[in-house]
Amino acid sequence: MITTTLDSAALRSRLVDRLVVDGFLHERRWRHAFRAVPREALVDAFTVRDPRTGTLTHYDVDVDPTPALAALYSNVPLLTQRVAGAKATPNSATPARLALMLERLDAHPGHRVLEIGTGTGYLTALLCHELGHRAVTGVDRDPQLVEQARARLAELGYRPRLVAGNAAHGAPSTALYDRVVATDGLPWVPPAWLPQVRPGGVILIDVGFLIVRLSVSDDRTAIGRFTDYAASMHPRVDAGHTGLSVRDILAAANRRGRTDRGPRPSYLDERPLQCLHAIVFPHVHKAIVYGDDDSVSYALTDSVSGAWARAWPDGDGYATVVHGGPRNLWSDLTGLARWWNDRGRPEPTRFGLTVAADGAHVLWIDRPDRVVTRLPVE
């Protein structure tokens, strides 16, 4: 156990050095937090998926600590076994992403922070280390997961307020929060959060694979810009916000329908455009399939309208498209692509979001009065 503890400390220090070199971690206080919090106290058994082959490798700190600790302190997403008998679920918040979000959150001692999606409690522990556990509240929909995180955090000396409930409802308290942070991707900002944040407070979330930092005003309107990419843009491997897998998307789009020939712009797979598509069409899930013969095909499905589409580019700027449902999802995608291209292919940081007190969302470019579109929200 002494050897494991020493190995853990060395690996934590190495992780911090890597996060600093890669530009994710700058502030001394968060470097101290990452060095201080032993992640293995919160995540002892987990699985890692190879991004190239899809191969799954299981690790257990108690059974074989050396490779498990090495994986824990590398910058890879984990599939965590949440409680005995439960399904393994992805924890997409890598240490790099957590470091980036902590610095963008800009929380300081004296601030009250609401964390949406407690998960294993790793981010909770980092916040507790810097702010004190009385300043931190976490909410997660899984009561068993909440109890597990509560017990493991207590072993580290942290006793934040943890609530089991619907994350969209937040965690109402007698005092308002100064900061709200959600590391799991969301299609929009739940309106119930707004009255729980004090005027001047900040909401930091991942929308459409981008981090957006919103400031809450006196009238409970939240306004802010997209600041960073939130995650790597594999071909929608996580398949959006409803948990659809690539296999689910392909199955939903593998039907008989109307066949057309439509444009396939050369810039269709550009990262900023993929993020913009995820924001403007939050219910649409897209998978890109690359064949061994260098072929590529697209599958899209709309979880609300039931529309779907498959497209096979033919190499000359067009694609054969088979689609069905009330909308042509391929036309939606290529139409947005043309709009983006015609405006000089703007980077995500030029876009921003306004969330009204009633939950209405408006996407804008450069400044709030330059409206791009109103976003569909539930």
JSON list of C-alpha atoms in Angstrom, two decimals, residues 218-341:
[
{"chain": "A", "resi": 218, "resn": "ASP", "atom": "CA", "xyz": [-30.66, 40.66, -12.61]},
{"chain": "A", "resi": 219, "resn": "ASP", "atom": "CA", "xyz": [-33.59, 39.62, -14.81]},
{"chain": "A", "resi": 220, "resn": "ARG", "atom": "CA", "xyz": [-32.41, 35.97, -14.79]},
{"chain": "A", "resi": 221, "resn": "THR", "atom": "CA", "xyz": [-31.22, 36.11, -18.38]},
{"chain": "A", "resi": 222, "resn": "ALA", "atom": "CA", "xyz": [-27.93, 34.32, -19.02]},
{"chain": "A", "resi": 223, "resn": "ILE", "atom": "CA", "xyz": [-25.60, 35.57, -21.77]},
{"chain": "A", "resi": 224, "resn": "GLY", "atom": "CA", "xyz": [-22.14, 34.44, -22.82]},
{"chain": "A", "resi": 225, "resn": "ARG", "atom": "CA", "xyz": [-19.75, 33.13, -25.44]},
{"chain": "A", "resi": 226, "resn": "PHE", "atom": "CA", "xyz": [-18.48, 29.73, -26.40]},
{"chain": "A", "resi": 227, "resn": "THR", "atom": "CA", "xyz": [-14.90, 29.59, -25.14]},
{"chain": "A", "resi": 228, "resn": "ASP", "atom": "CA", "xyz": [-13.32, 26.24, -26.01]},
{"chain": "A", "resi": 229, "resn": "TYR", "atom": "CA", "xyz": [-13.81, 22.85, -27.57]},
{"chain": "A", "resi": 230, "resn": "ALA", "atom": "CA", "xyz": [-15.10, 20.53, -24.85]},
{"chain": "A", "resi": 231, "resn": "ALA", "atom": "CA", "xyz": [-13.94, 17.20, -26.25]},
{"chain": "A", "resi": 232, "resn": "SER", "atom": "CA", "xyz": [-12.27, 15.52, -29.16]},
{"chain": "A", "resi": 233, "resn": "MET", "atom": "CA", "xyz": [-14.46, 15.26, -32.23]},
{"chain": "A", "resi": 234, "resn": "HIS", "atom": "CA", "xyz": [-14.47, 11.57, -32.99]},
{"chain": "A", "resi": 235, "resn": "PRO", "atom": "CA", "xyz": [-17.30, 10.83, -35.46]},
{"chain": "A", "resi": 236, "resn": "ARG", "atom": "CA", "xyz": [-20.01, 11.32, -32.85]},
{"chain": "A", "resi": 237, "resn": "VAL", "atom": "CA", "xyz": [-18.85, 8.16, -31.10]},
{"chain": "A", "resi": 238, "resn": "ASP", "atom": "CA", "xyz": [-20.92, 9.20, -28.10]},
{"chain": "A", "resi": 239, "resn": "ALA", "atom": "CA", "xyz": [-23.77, 9.90, -30.52]},
{"chain": "A", "resi": 240, "resn": "GLY", "atom": "CA", "xyz": [-25.15, 12.98, -28.89]},
{"chain": "A", "resi": 241, "resn": "HIS", "atom": "CA", "xyz": [-26.97, 13.63, -25.66]},
{"chain": "A", "resi": 242, "resn": "THR", "atom": "CA", "xyz": [-29.55, 10.85, -25.46]},
{"chain": "A", "resi": 243, "resn": "GLY", "atom": "CA", "xyz": [-27.12, 7.96, -25.24]},
{"chain": "A", "resi": 244, "resn": "LEU", "atom": "CA", "xyz": [-27.62, 6.70, -28.79]},
{"chain": "A", "resi": 245, "resn": "SER", "atom": "CA", "xyz": [-24.71, 4.60, -30.00]},
{"chain": "A", "resi": 246, "resn": "VAL", "atom": "CA", "xyz": [-23.32, 4.64, -33.52]},
{"chain": "A", "resi": 247, "resn": "ARG", "atom": "CA", "xyz": [-24.99, 1.26, -34.00]},
{"chain": "A", "resi": 248, "resn": "ASP", "atom": "CA", "xyz": [-28.34, 2.77, -32.93]},
{"chain": "A", "resi": 249, "resn": "ILE", "atom": "CA", "xyz": [-27.95, 5.61, -35.43]},
{"chain": "A", "resi": 250, "resn": "LEU", "atom": "CA", "xyz": [-27.05, 3.28, -38.27]},
{"chain": "A", "resi": 251, "resn": "ALA", "atom": "CA", "xyz": [-30.01, 1.03, -37.47]},
{"chain": "A", "resi": 252, "resn": "ALA", "atom": "CA", "xyz": [-32.42, 3.98, -37.35]},
{"chain": "A", "resi": 253, "resn": "ALA", "atom": "CA", "xyz": [-31.20, 5.23, -40.74]},
{"chain": "A", "resi": 254, "resn": "ASN", "atom": "CA", "xyz": [-31.07, 1.82, -42.45]},
{"chain": "A", "resi": 255, "resn": "ARG", "atom": "CA", "xyz": [-34.51, 1.92, -44.08]},
{"chain": "A", "resi": 256, "resn": "ARG", "atom": "CA", "xyz": [-36.20, 2.29, -47.40]},
{"chain": "A", "resi": 257, "resn": "GLY", "atom": "CA", "xyz": [-37.02, 5.87, -48.27]},
{"chain": "A", "resi": 258, "resn": "ARG", "atom": "CA", "xyz": [-36.85, 8.54, -50.88]},
{"chain": "A", "resi": 259, "resn": "THR", "atom": "CA", "xyz": [-33.61, 8.61, -52.90]},
{"chain": "A", "resi": 260, "resn": "ASP", "atom": "CA", "xyz": [-32.15, 11.94, -54.03]},
{"chain": "A", "resi": 261, "resn": "ARG", "atom": "CA", "xyz": [-28.83, 13.34, -55.15]},
{"chain": "A", "resi": 262, "resn": "GLY", "atom": "CA", "xyz": [-27.63, 16.22, -53.02]},
{"chain": "A", "resi": 263, "resn": "PRO", "atom": "CA", "xyz": [-24.51, 18.34, -52.53]},
{"chain": "A", "resi": 264, "resn": "ARG", "atom": "CA", "xyz": [-21.68, 17.14, -50.34]},
{"chain": "A", "resi": 265, "resn": "PRO", "atom": "CA", "xyz": [-19.47, 20.18, -49.55]},
{"chain": "A", "resi": 266, "resn": "SER", "atom": "CA", "xyz": [-15.76, 19.45, -49.16]},
{"chain": "A", "resi": 267, "resn": "TYR", "atom": "CA", "xyz": [-15.75, 21.21, -45.78]},
{"chain": "A", "resi": 268, "resn": "LEU", "atom": "CA", "xyz": [-18.62, 19.17, -44.32]},
{"chain": "A", "resi": 269, "resn": "ASP", "atom": "CA", "xyz": [-16.45, 17.42, -41.71]},
{"chain": "A", "resi": 270, "resn": "GLU", "atom": "CA", "xyz": [-14.75, 20.56, -40.39]},
{"chain": "A", "resi": 271, "resn": "ARG", "atom": "CA", "xyz": [-14.73, 20.57, -36.60]},
{"chain": "A", "resi": 272, "resn": "PRO", "atom": "CA", "xyz": [-16.37, 24.01, -36.09]},
{"chain": "A", "resi": 273, "resn": "LEU", "atom": "CA", "xyz": [-19.20, 23.03, -38.42]},
{"chain": "A", "resi": 274, "resn": "GLN", "atom": "CA", "xyz": [-19.81, 19.76, -36.59]},
{"chain": "A", "resi": 275, "resn": "CYS", "atom": "CA", "xyz": [-20.11, 21.69, -33.33]},
{"chain": "A", "resi": 276, "resn": "LEU", "atom": "CA", "xyz": [-22.45, 24.25, -34.89]},
{"chain": "A", "resi": 277, "resn": "HIS", "atom": "CA", "xyz": [-24.63, 21.45, -36.26]},
{"chain": "A", "resi": 278, "resn": "ALA", "atom": "CA", "xyz": [-24.88, 19.88, -32.78]},
{"chain": "A", "resi": 279, "resn": "ILE", "atom": "CA", "xyz": [-26.00, 23.24, -31.34]},
{"chain": "A", "resi": 280, "resn": "VAL", "atom": "CA", "xyz": [-28.54, 24.17, -34.01]},
{"chain": "A", "resi": 281, "resn": "PHE", "atom": "CA", "xyz": [-29.99, 20.66, -34.32]},
{"chain": "A", "resi": 282, "resn": "PRO", "atom": "CA", "xyz": [-29.64, 19.22, -30.79]},
{"chain": "A", "resi": 283, "resn": "HIS", "atom": "CA", "xyz": [-32.04, 16.33, -31.45]},
{"chain": "A", "resi": 284, "resn": "VAL", "atom": "CA", "xyz": [-30.14, 15.12, -34.52]},
{"chain": "A", "resi": 285, "resn": "HIS", "atom": "CA", "xyz": [-27.50, 12.46, -34.03]},
{"chain": "A", "resi": 286, "resn": "LYS", "atom": "CA", "xyz": [-24.86, 11.92, -36.69]},
{"chain": "A", "resi": 287, "resn": "ALA", "atom": "CA", "xyz": [-22.46, 9.07, -37.34]},
{"chain": "A", "resi": 288, "resn": "ILE", "atom": "CA", "xyz": [-19.69, 9.04, -39.94]},
{"chain": "A", "resi": 289, "resn": "VAL", "atom": "CA", "xyz": [-18.55, 5.61, -41.07]},
{"chain": "A", "resi": 290, "resn": "TYR", "atom": "CA", "xyz": [-15.16, 5.16, -42.71]},
{"chain": "A", "resi": 291, "resn": "GLY", "atom": "CA", "xyz": [-14.66, 2.02, -44.79]},
{"chain": "A", "resi": 292, "resn": "ASP", "atom": "CA", "xyz": [-11.47, 0.02, -45.29]},
{"chain": "A", "resi": 293, "resn": "ASP", "atom": "CA", "xyz": [-11.49, 1.16, -48.92]},
{"chain": "A", "resi": 294, "resn": "ASP", "atom": "CA", "xyz": [-11.35, 4.85, -47.85]},
{"chain": "A", "resi": 295, "resn": "SER", "atom": "CA", "xyz": [-15.06, 5.23, -48.52]},
{"chain": "A", "resi": 296, "resn": "VAL", "atom": "CA", "xyz": [-17.21, 7.32, -46.20]},
{"chain": "A", "resi": 297, "resn": "SER", "atom": "CA", "xyz": [-20.91, 7.36, -45.45]},
{"chain": "A", "resi": 298, "resn": "TYR", "atom": "CA", "xyz": [-23.13, 9.39, -43.16]},
{"chain": "A", "resi": 299, "resn": "ALA", "atom": "CA", "xyz": [-26.12, 8.42, -41.04]},
{"chain": "A", "resi": 300, "resn": "LEU", "atom": "CA", "xyz": [-28.42, 10.90, -39.30]},
{"chain": "A", "resi": 301, "resn": "THR", "atom": "CA", "xyz": [-31.50, 10.43, -37.14]},
{"chain": "A", "resi": 302, "resn": "ASP", "atom": "CA", "xyz": [-33.76, 12.89, -35.32]},
{"chain": "A", "resi": 303, "resn": "SER", "atom": "CA", "xyz": [-34.86, 11.58, -31.92]},
{"chain": "A", "resi": 304, "resn": "VAL", "atom": "CA", "xyz": [-37.87, 13.93, -31.83]},
{"chain": "A", "resi": 305, "resn": "SER", "atom": "CA", "xyz": [-39.37, 13.99, -35.34]},
{"chain": "A", "resi": 306, "resn": "GLY", "atom": "CA", "xyz": [-38.27, 10.50, -36.38]},
{"chain": "A", "resi": 307, "resn": "ALA", "atom": "CA", "xyz": [-36.62, 11.83, -39.55]},
{"chain": "A", "resi": 308, "resn": "TRP", "atom": "CA", "xyz": [-33.56, 9.97, -40.81]},
{"chain": "A", "resi": 309, "resn": "ALA", "atom": "CA", "xyz": [-31.06, 10.02, -43.67]},
{"chain": "A", "resi": 310, "resn": "ARG", "atom": "CA", "xyz": [-28.15, 8.06, -45.14]},
{"chain": "A", "resi": 311, "resn": "ALA", "atom": "CA", "xyz": [-25.68, 9.59, -47.58]},
{"chain": "A", "resi": 312, "resn": "TRP", "atom": "CA", "xyz": [-22.90, 8.14, -49.73]},
{"chain": "A", "resi": 313, "resn": "PRO", "atom": "CA", "xyz": [-20.60, 10.76, -51.32]},
{"chain": "A", "resi": 314, "resn": "ASP", "atom": "CA", "xyz": [-19.71, 10.00, -54.93]},
{"chain": "A", "resi": 315, "resn": "GLY", "atom": "CA", "xyz": [-16.44, 11.91, -55.10]},
{"chain": "A", "resi": 316, "resn": "ASP", "atom": "CA", "xyz": [-17.50, 14.82, -57.29]},
{"chain": "A", "resi": 317, "resn": "GLY", "atom": "CA", "xyz": [-19.07, 17.06, -54.67]},
{"chain": "A", "resi": 318, "resn": "TYR", "atom": "CA", "xyz": [-22.40, 15.25, -54.49]},
{"chain": "A", "resi": 319, "resn": "ALA", "atom": "CA", "xyz": [-23.88, 12.37, -52.55]},
{"chain": "A", "resi": 320, "resn": "THR", "atom": "CA", "xyz": [-26.61, 9.81, -53.00]},
{"chain": "A", "resi": 321, "resn": "VAL", "atom": "CA", "xyz": [-29.08, 10.43, -50.19]},
{"chain": "A", "resi": 322, "resn": "VAL", "atom": "CA", "xyz": [-31.81, 8.11, -48.91]},
{"chain": "A", "resi": 323, "resn": "HIS", "atom": "CA", "xyz": [-34.07, 9.80, -46.39]},
{"chain": "A", "resi": 324, "resn": "GLY", "atom": "CA", "xyz": [-37.45, 9.66, -44.70]},
{"chain": "A", "resi": 325, "resn": "GLY", "atom": "CA", "xyz": [-39.62, 11.45, -42.17]},
{"chain": "A", "resi": 326, "resn": "PRO", "atom": "CA", "xyz": [-40.98, 14.99, -42.00]},
{"chain": "A", "resi": 327, "resn": "ARG", "atom": "CA", "xyz": [-37.61, 16.68, -42.74]},
{"chain": "A", "resi": 328, "resn": "ASN", "atom": "CA", "xyz": [-34.63, 16.04, -44.95]},
{"chain": "A", "resi": 329, "resn": "LEU", "atom": "CA", "xyz": [-31.81, 15.89, -42.42]},
{"chain": "A", "resi": 330, "resn": "TRP", "atom": "CA", "xyz": [-29.15, 15.92, -45.13]},
{"chain": "A", "resi": 331, "resn": "SER", "atom": "CA", "xyz": [-30.55, 19.17, -46.54]},
{"chain": "A", "resi": 332, "resn": "ASP", "atom": "CA", "xyz": [-30.53, 20.65, -43.04]},
{"chain": "A", "resi": 333, "resn": "LEU", "atom": "CA", "xyz": [-26.86, 19.72, -42.62]},
{"chain": "A", "resi": 334, "resn": "THR", "atom": "CA", "xyz": [-25.69, 20.95, -46.01]},
{"chain": "A", "resi": 335, "resn": "GLY", "atom": "CA", "xyz": [-27.77, 24.13, -45.75]},
{"chain": "A", "resi": 336, "resn": "LEU", "atom": "CA", "xyz": [-26.11, 24.98, -42.45]},
{"chain": "A", "resi": 337, "resn": "ALA", "atom": "CA", "xyz": [-22.75, 24.15, -44.01]},
{"chain": "A", "resi": 338, "resn": "ARG", "atom": "CA", "xyz": [-23.34, 26.63, -46.84]},
{"chain": "A", "resi": 339, "resn": "TRP", "atom": "CA", "xyz": [-24.40, 29.33, -44.37]},
{"chain": "A", "resi": 340, "resn": "TRP", "atom": "CA", "xyz": [-21.22, 28.76, -42.35]},
{"chain": "A", "resi": 341, "resn": "ASN", "atom": "CA", "xyz": [-18.99, 28.73, -45.44]}
]
